[in-house]
Amino acid sequence: MNIRNFSIIAHIDHGKSTLADRLLEVTSTVDKRHMKEQVLDSMELERERGITIKMTPVRMNYKSEDGKDYVLNLIDTPGHIDFSYEVSRSLRAVEGTLLLVDSTQGVQAQTLTTLEMARDSHLKIIPVITKIDSPLSCAEEVKEEIIKLIGCQKDEILSVSGKTGEGVKELIEEIIKRVPAPMAEFKNSTSSRSLIFDFEYSNHQGVILYVRCLDGKINKGDDLLFVQANHRFIIREIGTFSPEKRETKTLEAGEIGYIVTGIKEPGIARVGDTVTTFARPLPAFPGYSEPVPLVFAAIYPETQDEFDDLRSALSKLKLSDSSLTFEEESSGALGRGFRCGFLGMLHLEIVTERLRREFDQELVITSPSITYEVTLKGGEIEMVYTPIHFPDHGQYVSVREPWISLTIITPHTYVSNLMQLMHVHEGTVADMRDWGHDRVEMIIDMPLRELMRNLFDEVKSATSGYASISYKPGIMKKAEVTRLDIWIAEERVAAFSRVVPEYRAHEEGDQVVEKLEKVLPRELFRVKIQAYVKGRIVASRSIAPMKKDVTGYMYGGDITRKMKLREKQKRGKDRMQREGKVNISHDTFLDVMKS
Ligand SMILES: Nc1nc2c(ncn2[C@@H]2O[C@H](COP(=O)(O)OP(=O)(O)OP(=O)(O)O)[C@@H](O)[C@H]2O)c(=O)[nH]1
Ligand SMILES: [Mg+2]
């Protein structure tokens, strides 16, 4: 079998999934009736938002110009930085990658990050420019940028249009020529070995592994072993992606496909683990580095009865999103919940949305936070992941926080705007590089927490949308931060606590309190909203009570009944004032979190 495995990597929206559509069309993998735009983006959220969230493998058959039959395995990847763990995993399953650059946009920040990943994986990189049909296409200039970036010859850069299909056939011929055929390490081995690069969960079939077969052959009924997990299972079904699952008899070294394991318990299958013949195991293939969560938020069920459901939902979701991490935690006010780690704010949003839609979970989510390393008075060092657990003022001596290295690519005109913006976010410019054609790359060091203060949107508006951003984790540095607490009706709402820079504590307190005053519904009693920092009130407002005439629906003169009702209402009010239970709706929570 002649096999070529490759992925498509690019900055967000540069046209990966659209190019994949044309590849599927030219190879008659998806017939006209089933073709739609970005057909590989099959998740509801992907279609709604027009972005790719998960990588998708698909197998295509192709007869080359010289009459040979090929099997082409393509993996489409997401472009958003929050999903770059998907990209890195896809790269280990293939021998080559298309570095796609939108010819109307040129090289962007994520072009650089994904290229770095492809280089680290020692893949054959094929530079391709796309959207050449567009009147805004600057093909020649963009080619020069690519030459500067990867040091290739001009005629190595291929040109395509995902819209018209121009250049797509030539592209496939080049993929066949340039991407090396897969090579098994253990030739003629009677054992098999496959790398797990992804998986999913089905209630009916259990865990379904997405694998790249590295050595030997696998068949239905084979007795396999997860090397790391040291767990044995029998293959229930194997197959390939077309793009929907299609059962096959065998998978051979070099092929990409799926394995149905029937395993229902979470925690056994892990991406990066190797599955091999149980009786004659081959050594584990080097796995993946664990994803590094940058943003943390605690997720609590709406009522404690739903705690187990939430745990099961998270475990299942992790089976289709291996970058999600979670751990049980509890907070006095909110009860038992989970501390979850995300790769970024969009990742957080997608996970909570999926929990809601796919698992019917109503959630309480705490303010997203980063990790702080707190040195307590006694000298112990504690990693604090949620503001709820950030110690009180006076209990710690110092705090350190993670920084990031930010890459921004922008036209020259916006550099001064960006410098100002970076200053506001405590960023310092570490390096600048000229890309020619009026574009500059800026490398900026910045505290990670600033990224969550709407930085992406602010950069977009400071540059009229012309800049692109990417980032990677940096080192830990000393931080001057403190915990800001919100009290509503004399009760601390733990979920609203946040860790803020000391110099901004006042301002942030004001903002949250003001926001809450706007969004909280009126109650039957006066509701005080206060922000506390280091035991002092830094901001305070109150919402006037609503006058609800509980007797309104009664006519006539039964005065005693009216009196009774009023009495009851008064008692209720007293109780509410005392207990201060204000019902904060889910939407209000999200609204305040986002601000
Ligand atoms: N004119 C033109 N538009 C294109 C072409 N390819 C893609 N587009 C448009 O560009 C936008 C983004 O296309 P996608 O294919 O979703 O881009 P992507 O790289 O898969 O995006 P992510 O997966 O979210 O990173 C869509 O509006 C497409 O219609 C092309 O060749 N020409
Ligand atoms: Mg896409």
XYZ file of C-alpha atoms and ligand atoms in Angstrom:
628
model
C 0.000 0.000 0.000
C 1.315 3.496 -0.893
C 0.544 5.720 2.063
C 1.113 9.425 2.685
C 0.173 10.973 6.024
C -0.005 14.736 6.424
C -1.743 17.457 8.387
C -2.716 21.021 7.554
C -1.506 23.713 9.958
C -2.053 27.475 9.807
C -3.101 30.593 11.624
C -6.798 30.751 12.510
C -9.140 31.279 9.539
C -6.412 30.896 6.941
C -8.531 28.311 5.144
C -7.418 24.863 6.384
C -10.844 23.291 6.585
C -11.889 24.793 3.251
C -8.795 23.383 1.556
C -9.628 20.034 3.179
C -13.082 20.256 1.499
C -11.447 20.524 -1.910
C -9.070 17.636 -1.178
C -12.047 15.491 -0.200
C -13.806 16.514 -3.396
C -10.921 15.910 -5.792
C -10.385 12.463 -4.291
C -14.166 11.746 -4.360
C -14.045 10.968 -0.634
C -17.205 12.923 0.074
C -19.777 12.973 -2.690
C -21.378 16.182 -3.934
C -24.661 15.569 -2.109
C -22.948 15.411 1.273
C -20.506 18.222 0.629
C -20.927 21.416 2.625
C -18.512 24.166 3.647
C -15.852 22.980 6.115
C -17.421 19.532 6.119
C -14.863 18.233 8.656
C -16.080 20.734 11.262
C -18.835 18.404 12.409
C -19.333 19.509 16.022
C -22.338 21.728 16.609
C -20.157 24.401 18.218
C -17.694 24.302 15.337
C -20.453 24.938 12.820
C -22.057 27.665 14.899
C -18.832 29.553 15.385
C -17.188 28.784 12.063
C -13.997 27.579 13.720
C -12.301 24.225 14.085
C -12.024 23.020 17.683
C -10.930 19.401 17.309
C -8.516 17.865 14.859
C -10.177 15.547 12.350
C -8.476 12.693 10.525
C -9.779 11.551 7.156
C -8.621 8.931 4.679
C -8.645 9.526 0.936
C -7.889 7.276 -2.046
C -6.105 8.787 -4.995
C -4.764 7.590 -8.344
C -1.694 9.620 -9.234
C -0.875 10.960 -12.686
C 1.516 8.074 -13.228
C -1.285 5.636 -12.445
C -0.326 4.508 -8.934
C -2.879 4.057 -6.159
C -2.325 6.004 -2.966
C -3.937 6.172 0.439
C -3.727 9.726 1.761
C -4.419 10.358 5.429
C -5.125 13.990 6.167
C -5.540 15.558 9.608
C -7.259 18.944 9.656
C -6.253 20.967 12.730
C -7.677 23.988 14.580
C -5.974 27.374 14.175
C -6.930 29.019 17.454
C -4.074 29.136 19.962
C -6.220 27.571 22.702
C -6.406 24.367 20.686
C -2.743 24.056 19.800
C -2.489 20.822 21.812
C -4.618 19.303 19.045
C -2.075 20.508 16.487
C 0.899 19.128 18.377
C -0.738 15.714 18.736
C -1.698 15.552 15.078
C 1.901 16.209 14.083
C 3.116 13.016 15.731
C 0.816 10.878 13.609
C 2.083 12.099 10.228
C 5.278 12.463 8.168
C 4.516 15.803 6.566
C 2.471 18.953 6.972
C 1.076 21.698 4.784
C 2.033 25.065 6.247
C -0.860 27.059 4.869
C -0.700 30.834 4.607
C -3.624 33.013 3.580
C -2.317 35.091 0.659
C -4.578 37.986 1.639
C -3.127 38.074 5.173
C 0.441 36.864 4.998
C 2.394 35.170 7.744
C 0.620 35.587 11.105
C 1.467 34.846 14.724
C 0.043 31.314 14.706
C 1.888 30.570 11.470
C 5.065 30.952 13.502
C 3.895 28.853 16.454
C 2.599 25.985 14.365
C 5.738 26.039 12.213
C 7.849 25.726 15.353
C 5.824 22.683 16.391
C 6.219 21.069 12.966
C 9.962 21.655 13.071
C 10.212 20.109 16.525
C 8.505 17.009 15.148
C 10.993 16.844 12.219
C 8.250 16.772 9.610
C 8.503 17.500 5.933
C 7.013 20.970 5.627
C 5.270 21.968 2.399
C 4.596 25.711 2.189
C 1.259 26.525 0.527
C -0.462 29.839 -0.047
C -4.227 29.852 -0.379
C -7.140 32.174 -1.255
C -5.335 33.105 -4.483
C -8.776 33.643 -6.056
C -9.360 36.658 -3.809
C -8.892 40.156 -5.272
C -7.049 40.949 -2.023
C -4.468 38.229 -2.594
C -0.837 39.434 -2.456
C 0.692 36.159 -3.580
C 4.134 37.491 -4.483
C 4.686 39.392 -1.247
C 3.440 36.529 0.866
C 5.768 34.129 -0.939
C 8.675 36.378 -0.021
C 7.587 36.308 3.620
C 7.499 32.528 3.538
C 10.955 32.335 1.971
C 12.218 34.567 4.771
C 10.443 32.381 7.328
C 11.534 28.917 6.293
C 14.349 29.571 3.857
C 12.843 27.607 0.955
C 13.047 28.248 -2.795
C 10.250 30.256 -4.358
C 9.180 27.415 -6.633
C 8.715 25.120 -3.637
C 5.761 27.231 -2.519
C 2.487 25.946 -3.928
C -0.518 28.131 -4.672
C -4.126 27.035 -4.206
C -7.629 28.307 -3.772
C -9.880 26.483 -1.376
C -12.768 28.291 -2.972
C -12.296 27.435 -6.637
C -10.127 24.347 -6.214
C -7.365 25.837 -8.350
C -4.010 24.170 -7.709
C -5.448 21.401 -5.537
C -4.622 18.520 -7.876
C -1.056 19.783 -8.281
C -0.868 20.023 -4.510
C -1.773 16.347 -4.096
C 0.870 15.328 -6.648
C 3.443 17.312 -4.691
C 2.351 15.775 -1.391
C 2.974 12.341 -2.906
C 6.415 13.401 -4.096
C 7.586 15.327 -1.067
C 6.084 13.651 1.992
C 8.038 10.511 2.856
C 6.169 7.213 2.955
C 5.724 5.941 6.525
C 8.433 3.581 7.769
C 7.954 0.907 10.395
C 10.668 0.737 13.035
C 10.259 -2.994 13.685
C 10.104 -4.500 10.216
C 8.424 -7.901 9.804
C 7.388 -7.793 13.423
C 4.694 -10.228 14.428
C 3.652 -7.764 17.112
C 1.807 -4.541 16.474
C 2.355 -1.130 17.945
C 0.138 1.958 17.606
C 0.266 5.490 18.976
C -2.931 6.923 20.468
C -3.238 10.494 19.240
C -6.857 11.094 20.197
C -9.990 9.297 21.356
C -13.676 9.646 21.875
C -16.303 8.023 24.029
C -19.503 6.337 22.969
C -22.047 5.102 25.503
C -22.496 2.049 23.408
C -18.907 1.177 22.404
C -16.902 2.733 25.220
C -13.576 4.382 24.472
C -12.692 4.582 20.775
C -8.990 5.170 20.189
C -7.706 7.224 17.262
C -4.421 5.604 16.367
C -1.517 5.753 14.033
C -0.364 2.188 13.465
C 3.440 2.249 13.664
C 4.455 -1.397 13.391
C 2.868 -4.691 12.447
C -0.826 -5.193 11.773
C -3.916 -5.009 13.938
C -7.073 -7.033 13.526
C -10.426 -7.278 15.197
C -10.155 -9.627 18.176
C -6.472 -8.866 18.843
C -5.398 -8.966 22.461
C -3.682 -5.632 23.151
C -2.000 -3.826 26.021
C -1.948 -0.142 26.922
C 1.736 0.176 27.782
C 1.570 3.093 30.236
C -1.754 2.168 31.764
C -0.753 -1.523 31.819
C -4.289 -2.534 30.882
C -5.258 -5.395 28.603
C -8.227 -5.419 26.220
C -9.602 -7.174 23.157
C -10.241 -5.159 19.987
C -13.971 -5.077 19.243
C -13.771 -3.268 15.927
C -11.241 -1.392 13.824
C -11.670 0.952 10.924
C -10.736 4.136 9.122
C -12.218 7.622 8.825
C -14.001 8.490 5.628
C -14.569 10.913 7.486
C -17.262 8.951 9.357
C -16.062 5.662 10.827
C -15.914 2.764 8.401
C -15.105 -0.714 9.658
C -12.170 -2.540 8.045
C -10.516 -5.917 8.532
C -7.005 -4.762 9.347
C -4.908 -1.696 9.976
C -1.310 -1.879 8.834
C 1.859 -0.055 9.808
C 1.610 3.487 8.463
C -2.187 3.654 8.491
C -4.398 5.921 10.576
C -7.644 4.556 11.978
C -9.715 3.795 15.036
C -9.940 0.954 17.556
C -13.102 0.223 19.534
C -12.031 -0.953 22.997
C -15.321 -1.402 24.853
C -13.625 0.192 27.873
C -16.131 2.202 29.876
C -14.093 3.354 32.838
C -12.291 6.681 32.553
C -8.571 7.122 33.107
C -7.239 4.087 31.210
C -6.925 5.459 27.701
C -4.552 8.398 27.482
C -3.293 10.263 24.468
C 0.344 9.543 23.851
C 0.105 6.020 25.251
C 1.054 3.085 23.014
C -1.089 0.005 22.447
C 0.830 -3.148 21.526
C 0.361 -6.899 21.222
C -0.221 -8.259 24.725
C 1.695 -11.490 24.246
C 4.778 -9.922 22.638
C 4.794 -6.232 23.595
C 6.951 -3.746 21.677
C 8.458 -0.794 23.579
C 6.315 2.309 24.113
C 6.601 5.025 21.508
C 7.627 8.378 23.057
C 4.357 9.921 24.277
C 3.127 13.477 24.301
C 4.103 16.079 26.803
C 1.134 16.870 29.028
C -0.676 20.056 28.070
C 0.062 22.962 30.381
C -3.179 24.532 31.589
C -2.925 28.295 31.800
C -6.325 29.262 33.095
C -8.130 27.692 36.016
C -11.724 27.935 37.102
C -13.709 25.937 39.576
C -16.910 24.381 38.329
C -19.648 23.512 40.815
C -22.936 21.753 40.178
C -25.985 23.896 40.686
C -27.073 21.669 43.566
C -24.888 19.221 45.466
C -27.107 16.261 44.426
C -25.743 16.701 40.934
C -22.112 16.384 41.998
C -21.700 12.792 40.757
C -23.351 13.613 37.452
C -20.916 16.462 36.980
C -17.978 14.190 37.724
C -19.152 11.680 35.175
C -19.785 14.430 32.602
C -16.257 15.807 33.084
C -14.708 12.345 32.802
C -16.545 11.696 29.564
C -15.753 15.099 28.162
C -12.091 14.506 28.908
C -12.305 11.510 26.611
C -12.958 13.812 23.693
C -10.855 16.711 24.953
C -7.607 15.470 26.412
C -6.368 18.982 27.180
C -8.998 19.360 29.890
C -7.741 18.702 33.411
C -9.832 18.560 36.573
C -9.531 17.724 40.237
C -12.062 17.605 43.035
C -12.138 20.563 45.372
C -14.533 22.025 47.872
C -15.417 25.469 49.020
C -17.448 26.275 52.113
C -20.024 28.315 50.256
C -20.328 26.290 47.081
C -19.847 22.773 48.376
C -18.079 20.124 46.354
C -16.945 20.883 42.838
C -13.975 20.618 40.491
C -10.961 22.736 39.829
C -10.496 22.644 36.079
C -7.492 23.656 34.009
C -7.918 25.125 30.529
C -5.542 26.138 27.764
C -7.142 29.563 27.476
C -10.360 31.531 27.767
C -11.906 30.158 24.583
C -11.154 26.648 25.767
C -12.930 27.426 29.054
C -15.914 28.769 27.177
C -16.117 25.755 24.869
C -15.815 23.240 27.726
C -18.528 24.850 29.832
C -20.769 25.157 26.792
C -20.255 21.491 25.937
C -21.007 20.450 29.525
C -24.236 22.325 29.231
C -25.264 21.098 25.806
C -23.928 17.580 25.590
C -24.309 16.632 29.248
C -27.191 18.804 30.392
C -25.217 20.218 33.299
C -26.218 23.450 34.991
C -23.057 24.928 36.452
C -21.657 27.557 38.722
C -18.284 28.692 37.418
C -15.847 30.757 39.456
C -13.854 33.643 38.021
C -11.115 32.264 35.826
C -7.761 32.556 37.465
C -4.169 31.634 36.900
C -1.886 29.776 39.300
C -0.206 31.795 42.024
C 2.730 30.473 43.979
C 2.257 31.792 47.495
C 4.929 31.670 50.203
C 3.101 31.508 53.513
C 4.291 33.058 56.776
C 5.521 29.700 58.006
C 7.694 29.324 54.918
C 5.611 26.679 53.116
C 4.975 27.254 49.441
C 1.464 26.708 48.166
C 0.158 26.670 44.598
C -3.155 28.499 44.547
C -5.414 27.774 41.608
C -8.613 29.516 42.602
C -9.070 32.919 44.181
C -11.313 31.240 46.772
C -8.224 29.571 48.216
C -5.938 32.573 47.985
C -4.893 33.176 51.614
C -6.073 36.151 53.630
C -3.960 39.236 53.815
C -1.390 38.790 56.577
C -1.006 35.034 56.121
C 1.591 35.160 53.362
C 4.888 36.877 52.712
C 5.239 36.833 48.960
C 3.578 35.718 45.729
C 4.931 34.699 42.346
C 2.930 34.397 39.121
C 3.476 32.998 35.611
C 4.493 35.250 32.751
C 4.058 34.642 29.052
C 5.953 35.511 25.933
C 3.579 37.143 23.503
C 4.149 37.382 19.750
C 2.281 40.056 17.837
C 2.569 40.614 14.115
C 1.315 44.016 13.011
C 1.619 46.636 10.303
C 4.098 49.401 11.269
C 1.436 52.073 11.778
C 0.054 50.386 14.870
C 3.307 49.854 16.733
C 2.899 52.971 18.873
C -0.719 52.079 19.762
C 0.450 48.641 20.747
C 3.316 50.003 22.841
C 0.805 52.036 24.858
C -1.510 49.088 25.245
C 1.339 46.838 26.349
C 2.302 49.407 28.951
C -1.217 49.323 30.409
C -0.958 45.540 30.647
C 2.469 45.627 32.309
C 4.113 44.219 29.181
C 7.672 44.955 28.107
C 8.954 44.617 24.568
C 11.711 42.015 24.522
C 12.384 41.995 20.785
C 11.218 43.394 17.463
C 11.770 41.962 14.023
C 11.009 43.468 10.652
C 9.181 41.250 8.213
C 9.310 43.683 5.300
C 6.143 44.745 3.448
C 5.197 46.956 6.333
C 4.932 44.251 8.940
C 6.659 43.934 12.309
C 6.883 41.085 14.762
C 6.907 42.169 18.412
C 7.904 39.854 21.239
C 6.492 40.978 24.556
C 6.885 39.680 28.104
C 3.732 40.052 30.156
C 2.060 38.609 33.258
C -0.312 35.852 32.181
C -3.157 37.379 34.211
C -3.177 40.355 31.838
C -4.031 38.087 28.936
C -7.379 37.468 30.566
C -8.187 41.139 30.782
C -9.579 41.205 27.304
C -6.139 41.604 25.790
C -6.984 39.909 22.494
C -9.923 42.204 21.823
C -7.946 45.271 22.830
C -5.104 44.356 20.491
C -7.617 43.841 17.700
C -9.180 47.255 18.210
C -5.830 49.015 18.687
C -4.799 47.702 15.274
C -8.165 47.789 13.463
C -8.020 44.009 13.358
C -4.723 43.893 11.451
C -2.580 42.324 14.169
C -2.400 38.682 15.112
C -1.363 37.281 18.467
C 0.103 34.107 19.820
C 1.784 33.273 23.114
C 3.686 30.660 25.020
C 4.271 30.143 28.729
C 7.298 31.850 30.265
C 8.838 31.956 33.747
C 7.432 32.738 37.231
C 7.990 36.270 38.565
C 7.241 38.150 41.761
C 3.723 39.581 41.894
C 2.110 42.400 43.876
C -1.396 41.009 44.047
C -4.171 40.668 46.561
C -7.565 38.969 46.904
C -10.681 40.977 46.173
C -13.871 39.645 47.759
C -17.441 40.444 46.857
C -20.143 40.435 49.492
C -23.769 40.484 48.476
C -26.396 41.030 51.159
C -23.843 40.570 53.925
C -22.645 37.290 52.539
C -19.381 36.606 50.782
C -20.003 35.184 47.314
C -16.914 33.033 47.004
C -17.355 32.511 43.292
C -16.876 36.234 42.707
C -13.544 36.461 44.539
C -10.614 37.317 42.336
C -6.915 38.012 42.651
C -5.988 41.463 41.399
C -2.862 43.621 41.240
C -2.731 45.785 44.357
C -2.576 49.034 42.457
C -5.801 48.176 40.663
C -7.746 46.695 43.574
C -9.852 49.802 44.079
C -10.724 50.227 40.447
C -11.598 46.551 39.977
C -13.717 46.557 43.131
C -15.642 49.519 41.774
C -16.179 47.859 38.426
C -17.533 44.596 39.783
C -19.823 46.312 42.260
C -21.170 48.612 39.574
C -21.694 45.714 37.222
C -23.519 43.689 39.886
C -25.759 46.616 40.684
C -26.831 46.621 37.060
C -27.367 42.919 36.575
C -28.758 41.668 39.889
C -32.543 41.578 40.010
C -34.259 43.590 42.721
C -35.308 41.672 45.775
C -37.953 42.281 48.404
C -35.259 43.699 50.657
C -32.378 46.151 50.235
C -29.326 44.374 48.834
C -25.892 45.673 49.723
C -23.057 44.907 47.326
C -19.572 45.435 48.706
C -16.019 44.842 47.565
C -13.423 44.033 50.224
C -9.668 44.123 49.954
C -7.468 43.242 52.923
C -10.446 43.527 55.267
C -11.432 46.998 54.059
C -14.428 47.978 51.940
C -13.151 49.516 48.716
C -16.479 49.866 46.938
C -20.110 49.651 47.947
C -23.540 50.082 46.408
C -27.011 48.943 47.206
C -30.085 47.941 45.304
C -33.365 49.344 46.588
C -36.040 46.796 47.491
C -38.864 46.082 45.136
C -42.328 46.767 46.495
C -44.366 43.725 45.826
C -47.985 43.917 46.830
C -48.722 40.381 47.808
C -52.351 41.256 48.389
C -52.808 42.668 44.907
C -54.580 39.701 43.426
C -57.218 39.578 46.166
C -60.321 41.677 45.976
C -62.927 42.302 48.522
C -62.670 42.876 52.146
C -61.169 39.911 53.821
C -58.909 42.152 55.791
C -57.670 39.456 58.120
C -56.373 37.414 55.239
C -54.597 40.466 53.853
C -53.089 41.143 57.240
C -51.946 37.576 57.510
C -50.261 37.730 54.129
C -48.526 40.974 54.968
C -47.348 39.445 58.213
C -46.013 36.450 56.369
C -44.247 38.628 53.837
C -42.654 40.664 56.613
C -41.417 37.541 58.306
C -40.032 36.383 54.995
C -38.258 39.689 54.493
C -36.701 39.477 57.940
C -35.492 36.020 57.227
C -34.058 37.027 53.888
C -32.332 40.045 55.400
C -30.862 37.763 58.006
C -29.776 34.965 55.746
C -29.165 37.264 52.871
C -29.768 34.583 50.277
C -29.851 36.357 46.985
C -30.525 34.120 44.098
C -27.848 34.750 41.503
C -28.793 33.298 38.169
C -26.398 31.504 35.932
C -26.489 34.253 33.318
C -25.644 36.839 35.952
C -22.644 34.764 36.960
C -21.346 34.528 33.424
C -22.057 38.174 32.809
C -19.987 39.211 35.807
C -17.213 36.708 35.056
C -16.781 38.100 31.592
C -16.480 41.705 32.749
N -11.857 33.723 -1.176
C -11.489 32.643 -0.487
N -11.952 32.447 0.775
C -11.554 31.338 1.442
C -10.687 30.393 0.859
N -10.458 29.407 1.767
C -11.179 29.737 2.858
N -11.846 30.885 2.667
C -12.718 31.556 3.653
O -11.961 31.834 4.826
C -12.723 31.627 6.001
C -12.030 30.651 6.934
O -11.993 29.384 6.319
P -11.774 28.033 7.150
O -11.560 26.967 6.145
O -12.836 27.835 8.165
O -10.431 28.397 7.907
P -9.658 27.480 8.959
O -8.214 27.734 8.746
O -10.115 26.078 8.875
O -10.141 28.138 10.340
P -9.886 27.511 11.833
O -10.028 26.059 11.723
O -10.909 28.114 12.732
O -8.515 27.948 12.202
C -14.082 31.148 5.537
O -14.957 32.245 5.503
C -13.824 30.624 4.137
O -14.954 30.726 3.301
C -10.208 30.640 -0.472
O -9.422 29.888 -1.047
N -10.639 31.774 -1.072
Mg -10.769 24.863 10.323
